[in-house]
Amino acid sequence: MSVGSMPCIESAIVPSGGRFAENKAHYDGLLDELRKALEYSYSGGGQVLVDRHHKRGKILVRERIDLLVDPLTSFLELSPLAAWQLYNNDVPAAGIVTGIGIIQGVPCMIIANDATVKGGSFFAETVKKHVRAQKIAEENRLPCIYLVDCGGAYLPEQDRVFPDKDHFGGSFYNQCRLSAMGLPQISAVFGGCTAGGAYIPALSDEVVMVKGQARIHLGGPSIVKIAINEDVDGETLGGAEMHSHVSGVSDYLAQNEMEALKKLRDVVAGLNWDRKCALETRPVRAPLYEADEIGGIIEQDPKLPYDVREIIARVVDGSEFQEFKPEWGASLVTGTAYLHGYPVGILGNNGPLFSESSVKGAHFIELCNQRNIPLLFLQNTTGFMVGTESERAGIAKHSAKLVYAVSTARVPRFTVIVGGSYGAGNYGMCGRGFEPRFLFSWPNSRIATMSPDIATNVLLELRRTSAKRGAASEKELAEIERRTRAQFTEQSDPYYATARLWDDGIIEPGQTRNVIGLCLALAATTPRVTGPSPVYRM
């Protein structure tokens, strides 16, 4: 059976089956948990602080973004659950909203402080999220729009925010470099910007300030009093009118927030921004199968397998998939498809990675390099296969071939953790350390060096064979088992990962097609990396 120019995946799923219904009910529970977490995160600092924000005549951060982007266009928010369950869960979304939106037809990275969360101050996760957004802007050639309402570094956390390479100063370094690369840096200031917060607008190419609300000063009135014994109020020291009429720090004075957002749109409209697609696209066609069936496909027990082709069939255009080497290296499914009209090469796990599947993956990546086809990794693996047979088959060398191919791929790479992401399998399937342009997780995902079961058995065996410590009591072994299982269960949880920005957000399986489609569209307009691109039959 085929439609168009590629074979179609024929689904073997029976949605009316009892197992399907059980799986789907379980997954619906995971989705409810995700939606509740997101609802909490979107609420900002709580109703009291939201009310105070409104009384000051200020618009909430996500409402500002809604007013800024073009009507009826998507906004891809990144890492909305950053800092989840950290700091007693008092820093929703790490106090900052980042994401990609369309402004006057131009895709832009938007970085916006939420002043209802600790006054928009920067925690370690805030900095990490801010810097990550700048990295995405660089890779995808996006202008950066800063909606600034920032109290600078959160002082009790200063040792985790201020001094190191990837701390607050790194965001200023990035901002300078992005501007030098020709990527516009534009700020609108809606509130106080003190100390480090002042440098966000100061380093921008163009700055809008809101009269009566916006302030920029390296040191606030209290610091000025202590430092030079000068008494001055905040408006005189760094208000919008002063900076617009006297210092020249501000380029535009807005009478209110709505006018400031309008001015931002005007500035973006005048960027003379040209984005040409570098890929051959095709008309968009919906998959043959419904995305909401994915929850019924994924087994409740992560030890039970499912065919990744069933996922691919519900994500790609027309459910068409030209599979590469379908009869060899079967634990890794590879092939090409179109997604929202853009070509994509897909690597999806159907179990652990053996020598054959590793070599197959490396070969396929080289083909996509040669043909300028972006790569999408669907991670669900326990890692590379171990054991005498695998070692004799050269798994160490063959796994290294896949890791090398992933590391040196010249085409854009995207990763979705759709199941387990364990051990070096995370590396071979383009985990966070291999810098995919975007990495998203599903609510059922797990990421760790190994599963709780295996980790527990490994540590128990090490303790039993420890000559230095002598024989272990049953009580000691039971405590090791309890502690290890609890640690690995907690630390492999997707919410633990996303809170620490190990991914760019947990997304619902039904959102995957549109999210990756947007990512492919962004990547399609970045310059192609050229050079020799041989294909070795490894």
Coordinates of C-alpha atoms in Angstrom, one line a residue:
M1 CA 0.0 0.0 0.0
S2 CA 1.4 3.4 -0.9
V3 CA 0.3 7.0 -1.2
G4 CA 2.4 9.6 -3.1
S5 CA 6.1 8.7 -3.5
M6 CA 6.8 6.7 -0.3
P7 CA 5.5 3.5 1.2
C8 CA 2.9 3.9 4.0
I9 CA 3.3 2.4 7.4
E10 CA 0.4 0.0 8.0
S11 CA -0.6 0.2 11.6
A12 CA -1.2 -3.1 13.5
I13 CA -2.9 -1.3 16.4
V14 CA -6.5 -2.2 17.2
P15 CA -7.9 0.8 19.2
S16 CA -10.8 -1.3 20.4
G17 CA -8.6 -3.8 22.1
G18 CA -8.6 -4.1 25.9
R19 CA -4.9 -3.6 26.3
F20 CA -5.0 -0.5 24.2
A21 CA -7.8 0.9 26.4
E22 CA -5.8 0.1 29.6
N23 CA -2.7 1.8 28.2
K24 CA -4.6 4.8 27.1
A25 CA -6.4 5.2 30.5
H26 CA -3.0 5.1 32.2
Y27 CA -1.5 7.6 29.8
D28 CA -4.5 10.0 30.1
G29 CA -3.6 10.0 33.8
L30 CA 0.0 11.1 32.9
L31 CA -1.4 13.9 30.7
D32 CA -3.7 15.1 33.5
E33 CA -0.7 15.3 35.8
L34 CA 1.2 17.3 33.1
R35 CA -1.6 19.7 32.5
K36 CA -2.0 20.4 36.3
A37 CA 1.7 21.1 36.6
L38 CA 1.6 23.5 33.6
E39 CA -1.5 25.2 35.1
Y40 CA 0.4 25.9 38.3
S41 CA 3.5 27.1 36.4
Y42 CA 1.4 29.5 34.2
S43 CA -0.2 31.0 37.4
G44 CA 3.1 32.9 38.1
G45 CA 3.7 34.0 41.7
G46 CA 0.2 33.5 42.9
Q47 CA -3.0 35.5 43.0
V48 CA -1.9 38.0 45.6
L49 CA 1.2 39.0 43.5
V50 CA -0.8 38.9 40.3
D51 CA -3.4 41.3 41.8
R52 CA -0.6 43.6 42.9
H53 CA 0.9 43.5 39.4
H54 CA -2.5 44.5 37.9
K55 CA -3.0 47.3 40.5
R56 CA 0.3 48.8 39.2
G57 CA -1.2 49.0 35.7
K58 CA 1.0 46.2 34.4
I59 CA 0.1 43.3 32.1
L60 CA 1.0 39.7 33.0
V61 CA 4.0 38.3 31.1
R62 CA 2.1 35.7 28.9
E63 CA -0.5 38.3 28.1
R64 CA 2.3 40.6 26.9
I65 CA 3.5 37.9 24.6
D66 CA 0.0 37.2 23.3
L67 CA -0.3 40.9 22.4
L68 CA 3.2 41.0 20.9
V69 CA 3.0 38.0 18.5
D70 CA 0.9 38.0 15.3
P71 CA -2.7 37.1 15.8
L72 CA -3.6 33.4 15.3
T73 CA 0.0 32.3 15.2
S74 CA 1.7 29.7 17.5
F75 CA 4.0 30.5 20.4
L76 CA 6.3 27.6 21.3
E77 CA 7.0 28.1 25.0
L78 CA 10.2 26.4 26.1
S79 CA 10.9 24.8 29.5
P80 CA 7.6 25.9 31.2
L81 CA 8.4 23.6 34.1
A82 CA 11.9 24.9 34.8
A83 CA 12.6 24.9 38.6
W84 CA 9.5 22.6 39.2
Q85 CA 9.4 21.4 42.8
L86 CA 12.6 23.4 43.6
Y87 CA 12.7 26.2 46.1
N88 CA 9.5 24.8 47.6
N89 CA 7.9 25.3 44.2
D90 CA 8.0 29.1 44.7
V91 CA 9.7 29.9 41.4
P92 CA 7.2 28.8 38.7
A93 CA 8.9 28.5 35.3
A94 CA 12.0 29.8 36.9
G95 CA 10.5 33.3 36.8
I96 CA 11.0 33.7 33.1
V97 CA 9.1 32.8 30.0
T98 CA 11.1 31.9 26.8
G99 CA 9.8 30.8 23.5
I100 CA 9.5 31.3 19.8
G101 CA 6.8 33.5 18.3
I102 CA 6.0 35.2 15.0
I103 CA 6.2 39.0 15.1
Q104 CA 5.3 40.8 11.8
G105 CA 5.9 37.6 10.0
V106 CA 9.4 37.2 11.5
P107 CA 10.1 34.2 13.8
C108 CA 11.7 35.7 17.0
M109 CA 13.0 34.3 20.3
I110 CA 11.1 36.0 23.1
I111 CA 12.7 36.2 26.6
A112 CA 10.4 37.7 29.1
N113 CA 10.7 38.2 32.9
D114 CA 7.8 37.4 35.2
A115 CA 7.8 40.0 37.9
T116 CA 5.2 38.2 39.9
V117 CA 7.8 35.6 40.7
K118 CA 10.4 37.0 43.1
G119 CA 10.3 40.3 41.3
G120 CA 11.7 38.7 38.1
S121 CA 15.0 37.9 39.9
F122 CA 17.4 35.4 38.5
F123 CA 17.9 32.0 40.1
A124 CA 20.4 29.4 38.7
E125 CA 17.6 27.8 36.6
T126 CA 16.5 31.3 35.4
V127 CA 20.0 32.0 34.0
K128 CA 20.2 28.5 32.5
K129 CA 16.8 29.0 30.7
H130 CA 17.8 32.5 29.5
V131 CA 21.1 31.3 28.1
R132 CA 19.5 28.3 26.5
A133 CA 17.1 30.6 24.7
Q134 CA 20.0 32.6 23.4
K135 CA 21.7 29.4 22.2
I136 CA 18.5 28.5 20.3
A137 CA 18.4 31.9 18.8
E138 CA 22.0 31.6 17.6
E139 CA 21.5 28.2 16.0
N140 CA 18.3 29.2 14.2
R141 CA 19.2 32.7 13.3
L142 CA 16.4 34.4 15.3
P143 CA 16.2 38.0 16.5
C144 CA 15.9 38.2 20.3
I145 CA 13.1 40.2 21.9
Y146 CA 13.5 40.9 25.7
L147 CA 10.5 41.9 27.7
V148 CA 12.4 43.2 30.7
D149 CA 11.0 43.4 34.3
C150 CA 14.0 42.1 36.2
G151 CA 15.3 42.5 39.7
G152 CA 18.7 41.1 38.8
A153 CA 20.3 38.2 40.6
Y154 CA 18.5 36.6 43.5
L155 CA 21.1 37.5 46.2
P156 CA 20.7 34.5 48.5
E157 CA 21.6 32.4 45.4
Q158 CA 24.5 34.6 44.2
D159 CA 27.1 31.9 44.3
R160 CA 25.0 29.8 41.8
V161 CA 24.1 32.8 39.7
F162 CA 26.9 35.3 39.4
P163 CA 30.6 34.2 39.2
D164 CA 30.9 31.2 36.9
K165 CA 31.2 30.8 33.1
D166 CA 27.6 29.8 32.5
H167 CA 26.1 32.2 35.1
F168 CA 24.5 35.6 34.6
G169 CA 27.4 37.2 32.9
G170 CA 27.2 34.5 30.2
S171 CA 23.9 36.0 29.1
F172 CA 25.5 39.4 28.5
Y173 CA 28.4 37.8 26.6
N174 CA 25.9 36.0 24.4
Q175 CA 23.8 39.1 23.8
C176 CA 26.9 41.0 22.6
R177 CA 27.9 38.1 20.3
L178 CA 24.4 37.7 18.9
S179 CA 24.3 41.3 18.0
A180 CA 27.7 41.1 16.4
M181 CA 26.4 38.2 14.3
G182 CA 23.7 40.4 13.0
L183 CA 20.9 39.0 15.1
P184 CA 18.9 41.9 16.4
Q185 CA 18.7 42.4 20.2
I186 CA 15.6 44.5 21.1
S187 CA 14.3 45.3 24.6
A188 CA 11.1 46.7 26.1
V189 CA 11.4 47.7 29.7
F190 CA 8.2 47.3 31.8
G191 CA 9.6 47.6 35.3
G192 CA 12.7 47.9 37.4
C193 CA 16.0 46.8 36.0
T194 CA 18.7 46.9 38.6
A195 CA 22.3 45.8 38.6
G196 CA 22.7 42.9 36.2
G197 CA 19.1 43.4 35.0
A198 CA 20.1 46.8 33.7
Y199 CA 22.5 45.3 31.2
I200 CA 19.8 43.4 29.3
P201 CA 18.4 46.7 27.8
A202 CA 21.7 48.5 27.9
L203 CA 23.3 45.8 25.6
S204 CA 20.3 45.8 23.2
D205 CA 20.4 47.4 19.8
E206 CA 17.1 49.3 20.5
V207 CA 15.3 50.0 23.7
V208 CA 11.7 50.9 24.5
M209 CA 10.8 52.1 28.1
V210 CA 7.4 52.6 29.6
K211 CA 6.7 55.9 31.2
G212 CA 6.2 55.8 35.0
Q213 CA 7.0 52.1 35.3
A214 CA 10.3 51.4 33.7
R215 CA 13.6 52.1 35.4
I216 CA 17.2 51.3 34.6
H217 CA 20.0 51.8 37.1
L218 CA 23.2 49.9 37.9
G219 CA 22.6 50.6 41.5
G220 CA 19.2 51.4 43.1
P221 CA 18.5 54.2 45.5
S222 CA 19.5 52.2 48.5
I223 CA 22.9 51.2 47.0
V224 CA 23.5 54.8 45.9
K225 CA 22.8 56.0 49.4
I226 CA 25.3 53.5 50.9
A227 CA 27.9 54.0 48.2
I228 CA 28.1 57.8 47.8
N229 CA 25.6 59.0 50.5
E230 CA 23.3 60.5 47.8
D231 CA 19.5 60.6 48.4
V232 CA 17.6 60.1 45.2
D233 CA 14.3 58.4 44.2
G234 CA 14.1 55.7 41.6
E235 CA 12.4 57.7 38.9
T236 CA 15.0 60.5 39.1
L237 CA 17.8 58.0 39.2
G238 CA 16.7 55.8 36.2
G239 CA 13.2 56.5 35.1
A240 CA 12.0 56.2 31.5
E241 CA 11.6 59.9 31.0
M242 CA 15.2 60.6 32.2
H243 CA 16.7 57.9 30.0
S244 CA 14.7 59.0 27.0
H245 CA 15.3 62.8 27.4
V246 CA 18.6 63.0 29.2
S247 CA 20.9 59.9 29.1
G248 CA 19.8 58.5 25.7
V249 CA 19.8 55.0 27.2
S250 CA 16.2 54.6 25.9
D251 CA 15.4 55.0 22.2
Y252 CA 11.7 55.1 22.5
L253 CA 9.4 56.4 25.3
A254 CA 6.0 54.6 25.5
Q255 CA 3.1 56.0 27.4
N256 CA 1.9 52.6 28.5
E257 CA 2.6 48.9 28.0
M258 CA 0.3 48.6 25.0
E259 CA 2.3 51.3 23.2
A260 CA 5.5 49.7 24.1
L261 CA 4.4 46.4 22.6
K262 CA 3.2 48.2 19.5
K263 CA 6.6 49.9 19.2
L264 CA 8.3 46.5 19.4
R265 CA 6.2 45.3 16.5
D266 CA 7.1 48.4 14.5
V267 CA 10.8 47.8 15.1
V268 CA 10.6 44.2 14.0
A269 CA 8.7 45.2 10.9
G270 CA 11.6 47.4 10.0
L271 CA 14.4 44.8 10.4
N272 CA 14.6 44.0 6.7
W273 CA 14.7 40.4 7.7
D274 CA 14.9 37.8 4.9
R275 CA 14.5 34.1 5.5
K276 CA 14.6 31.8 2.5
C277 CA 13.9 28.1 2.8
A278 CA 16.9 25.9 1.9
L279 CA 15.0 22.7 1.6
E280 CA 12.6 21.3 -1.0
T281 CA 9.2 21.1 0.7
R282 CA 6.1 19.2 -0.3
P283 CA 2.4 19.9 0.4
V284 CA 1.4 19.1 4.0
R285 CA -0.7 16.1 4.6
A286 CA -2.1 14.8 7.8
P287 CA -1.0 11.3 9.1
L288 CA -3.4 8.5 8.3
Y289 CA -3.8 7.7 12.0
E290 CA -4.8 9.8 15.0
A291 CA -2.1 11.1 17.3
D292 CA -4.3 10.6 20.3
E293 CA -3.9 6.9 19.8
I294 CA -0.3 7.1 20.9
G295 CA -1.3 6.9 24.6
G296 CA -2.8 3.5 23.9
I297 CA 0.3 2.2 22.1
I298 CA 2.8 3.0 24.8
E299 CA 2.8 0.2 27.4
Q300 CA 2.1 1.0 31.0
D301 CA 5.1 -1.2 32.0
P302 CA 8.2 0.4 30.5
K303 CA 9.8 -3.1 30.3
L304 CA 7.2 -4.1 27.6
P305 CA 8.2 -3.1 24.1
Y306 CA 6.2 -1.3 21.4
D307 CA 7.0 -0.7 17.7
V308 CA 8.3 2.8 17.2
R309 CA 6.9 2.7 13.6
E310 CA 3.5 3.1 15.2
I311 CA 4.6 6.4 16.6
I312 CA 6.2 7.5 13.3
A313 CA 2.9 6.6 11.5
R314 CA 1.1 9.1 13.7
V315 CA 3.6 11.9 13.3
V316 CA 4.7 12.1 9.7
D317 CA 2.9 13.3 6.6
G318 CA 0.6 10.7 5.1
S319 CA 2.1 8.1 7.4
E320 CA 4.6 7.6 4.6
F321 CA 8.1 6.3 5.6
Q322 CA 10.9 5.2 3.4
E323 CA 12.6 2.8 5.7
F324 CA 16.4 2.2 5.4
K325 CA 17.7 -1.3 5.9
P326 CA 14.4 -2.6 7.4
E327 CA 15.7 -6.2 7.5
W328 CA 19.0 -5.5 9.3
G329 CA 19.8 -4.0 12.7
A330 CA 16.2 -4.2 13.6
S331 CA 16.5 -2.7 17.0
L332 CA 17.0 0.7 15.4
V333 CA 14.4 1.9 12.9
T334 CA 15.8 4.4 10.3
G335 CA 14.2 6.1 7.3
T336 CA 13.1 9.3 5.7
A337 CA 9.7 11.0 5.7
Y338 CA 8.1 14.4 5.4
L339 CA 6.7 16.3 8.4
H340 CA 4.6 19.4 7.8
G341 CA 6.1 19.3 4.3
Y342 CA 9.7 19.3 5.4
P343 CA 12.1 16.3 4.8
V344 CA 13.3 14.5 7.9
G345 CA 15.5 11.5 8.6
I346 CA 14.2 9.5 11.6
L347 CA 16.1 7.2 13.9
G348 CA 13.8 5.4 16.4
N349 CA 14.6 2.7 19.0
N350 CA 13.0 -0.7 19.1
G351 CA 15.1 -2.0 21.9
P352 CA 18.8 -1.9 22.9
L353 CA 21.4 -0.8 20.3
F354 CA 23.4 -3.8 19.0
S355 CA 26.5 -3.6 16.7
E356 CA 24.4 -4.0 13.6
S357 CA 22.0 -1.2 14.6
S358 CA 24.8 1.1 15.6
V359 CA 26.5 0.7 12.2
K360 CA 23.2 1.1 10.4
G361 CA 22.5 4.3 12.3
A362 CA 25.9 5.8 11.5
H363 CA 25.5 4.9 7.8
F364 CA 22.0 6.5 7.7
I365 CA 23.3 9.7 9.4
E366 CA 25.9 10.0 6.6
L367 CA 23.2 9.6 4.0
C368 CA 21.2 12.5 5.6
N369 CA 24.4 14.6 5.8
Q370 CA 25.0 14.1 2.1
R371 CA 21.4 15.0 1.2
N372 CA 20.9 17.9 3.6
I373 CA 18.1 16.1 5.5
P374 CA 17.6 17.1 9.1
L375 CA 17.6 14.3 11.7
L376 CA 14.9 13.4 14.3
F377 CA 15.9 11.0 17.1
L378 CA 13.1 9.1 18.9
Q379 CA 14.7 7.8 22.1
N380 CA 13.5 4.7 23.8
T381 CA 16.4 2.4 24.6
T382 CA 18.2 0.7 27.5
G383 CA 21.5 1.6 25.9
F384 CA 24.1 -0.3 23.9
M385 CA 24.0 -4.1 24.3
V386 CA 26.4 -5.7 26.8
G387 CA 27.7 -9.2 27.3
T388 CA 30.3 -11.5 25.8
E389 CA 28.6 -12.0 22.5
S390 CA 28.3 -8.2 22.0
E391 CA 31.8 -7.5 23.0
R392 CA 33.1 -10.1 20.6
A393 CA 31.0 -8.5 17.9
G394 CA 32.8 -5.2 18.5
I395 CA 30.0 -3.3 20.3
A396 CA 32.6 -0.9 21.8
K397 CA 33.9 0.1 18.3
H398 CA 30.6 0.0 16.5
S399 CA 28.8 2.1 19.2
A400 CA 31.6 4.6 18.9
K401 CA 30.8 4.9 15.2
L402 CA 27.3 5.9 16.0
V403 CA 28.4 8.4 18.6
Y404 CA 30.9 9.8 16.2
A405 CA 28.4 10.2 13.4
V406 CA 25.9 11.9 15.8
S407 CA 28.6 14.2 17.0
T408 CA 29.8 15.3 13.6
A409 CA 26.5 15.5 11.8
R410 CA 26.2 18.7 9.8
V411 CA 22.5 18.8 9.5
P412 CA 20.1 20.1 12.2
R413 CA 19.2 17.4 14.8
F414 CA 16.2 17.2 17.0
T415 CA 15.4 14.7 19.8
V416 CA 12.3 13.5 21.5
I417 CA 12.6 11.1 24.5
V418 CA 9.5 8.9 23.9
G419 CA 10.4 6.3 26.5
G420 CA 13.6 5.3 28.3
S421 CA 16.9 7.1 27.7
Y422 CA 19.5 5.1 29.5
G423 CA 23.3 5.0 29.6
A424 CA 25.3 5.5 26.5
G425 CA 22.2 5.0 24.4
N426 CA 21.4 8.6 25.4
Y427 CA 24.6 9.6 23.7
G428 CA 24.1 7.4 20.6
M429 CA 20.6 8.8 20.1
C430 CA 21.7 12.5 20.4
G431 CA 21.0 13.3 24.1
R432 CA 21.4 16.8 25.6
G433 CA 25.2 16.5 25.7
F434 CA 25.3 16.2 21.9
E435 CA 23.5 19.5 21.5
P436 CA 20.5 18.8 19.4
R437 CA 18.8 22.0 18.3
F438 CA 15.8 21.1 20.4
L439 CA 15.1 18.2 22.8
F440 CA 11.7 17.4 24.2
S441 CA 10.4 14.7 26.4
W442 CA 7.1 12.9 26.8
P443 CA 5.4 12.4 30.2
N444 CA 6.3 8.7 30.3
S445 CA 10.0 9.3 29.6
R446 CA 12.8 8.3 31.8
I447 CA 16.5 9.4 31.7
A448 CA 19.3 8.0 33.8
T449 CA 22.6 6.0 33.6
M450 CA 20.5 2.9 34.1
S451 CA 17.0 1.9 35.3
P452 CA 16.3 1.6 39.1
D453 CA 16.2 -2.2 38.9
I454 CA 19.6 -2.5 37.2
A455 CA 21.2 0.2 39.4
T456 CA 20.0 -1.5 42.5
N457 CA 21.3 -4.9 41.4
V458 CA 24.7 -3.4 40.4
L459 CA 25.2 -1.7 43.8
L460 CA 24.0 -4.7 45.7
E461 CA 26.5 -6.9 43.9
L462 CA 29.3 -4.5 44.5
R463 CA 28.6 -4.4 48.2
R464 CA 28.4 -8.2 48.4
T465 CA 31.8 -8.6 46.7
S466 CA 33.5 -5.8 48.6
A467 CA 36.5 -7.4 50.4
K468 CA 37.5 -4.1 52.1
R469 CA 34.1 -3.8 53.9
G470 CA 33.6 -7.5 54.7
A471 CA 30.3 -9.4 54.6
A472 CA 27.2 -7.3 54.4
S473 CA 24.2 -7.9 56.6
E474 CA 20.7 -8.4 55.3
K475 CA 19.7 -5.1 56.9
E476 CA 22.5 -3.2 55.2
L477 CA 21.6 -4.7 51.8
A478 CA 18.0 -3.9 52.3
E479 CA 18.9 -0.3 53.0
I480 CA 21.1 -0.1 49.9
E481 CA 18.3 -1.4 47.8
R482 CA 15.7 1.0 49.3
R483 CA 18.0 4.0 48.9
T484 CA 19.2 3.2 45.4
R485 CA 15.8 2.4 44.1
A486 CA 14.4 5.6 45.5
Q487 CA 17.2 7.7 44.2
F488 CA 17.1 6.4 40.6
T489 CA 13.3 6.5 40.5
E490 CA 13.2 10.1 41.6
Q491 CA 16.1 11.2 39.4
S492 CA 15.0 9.5 36.2
D493 CA 11.5 11.1 36.4
P494 CA 10.7 13.5 33.5
Y495 CA 9.7 16.3 36.0
Y496 CA 13.1 16.0 37.7
A497 CA 14.8 16.4 34.4
T498 CA 12.7 19.2 33.0
A499 CA 13.0 21.2 36.3
R500 CA 16.8 21.2 35.7
L501 CA 16.5 22.0 32.0
W502 CA 17.8 18.7 30.8
D503 CA 15.2 19.1 28.0
D504 CA 13.3 22.0 26.4
G505 CA 10.1 20.9 27.9
I506 CA 7.7 18.0 28.4
I507 CA 5.2 17.9 25.6
E508 CA 2.2 15.7 25.0
P509 CA 2.6 13.0 22.3
G510 CA -0.3 14.6 20.3
Q511 CA 1.7 17.9 20.2
T512 CA 4.8 16.3 18.8
R513 CA 4.0 16.7 15.1
N514 CA 3.3 20.4 15.4
V515 CA 6.2 21.1 17.7
I516 CA 8.8 19.3 15.5
G517 CA 7.2 20.8 12.4
L518 CA 7.9 24.3 13.8
C519 CA 11.5 23.3 14.6
L520 CA 12.0 22.0 11.1
A521 CA 10.6 25.2 9.7
L522 CA 13.1 27.2 11.7
A523 CA 16.0 25.0 10.7
A524 CA 15.0 25.1 7.0
T525 CA 15.9 28.8 6.7
T526 CA 19.4 28.5 8.3
P527 CA 22.4 28.3 5.9
R528 CA 23.5 24.8 4.9
V529 CA 26.8 23.7 6.2
T530 CA 28.8 22.6 3.1
G531 CA 31.9 20.5 2.7
P532 CA 32.9 16.9 1.7
S533 CA 30.2 14.5 2.6
P534 CA 31.3 10.9 1.7
V535 CA 29.2 7.9 2.6
Y536 CA 31.2 5.0 4.1
R537 CA 29.5 1.6 4.2
M538 CA 30.8 1.2 7.8

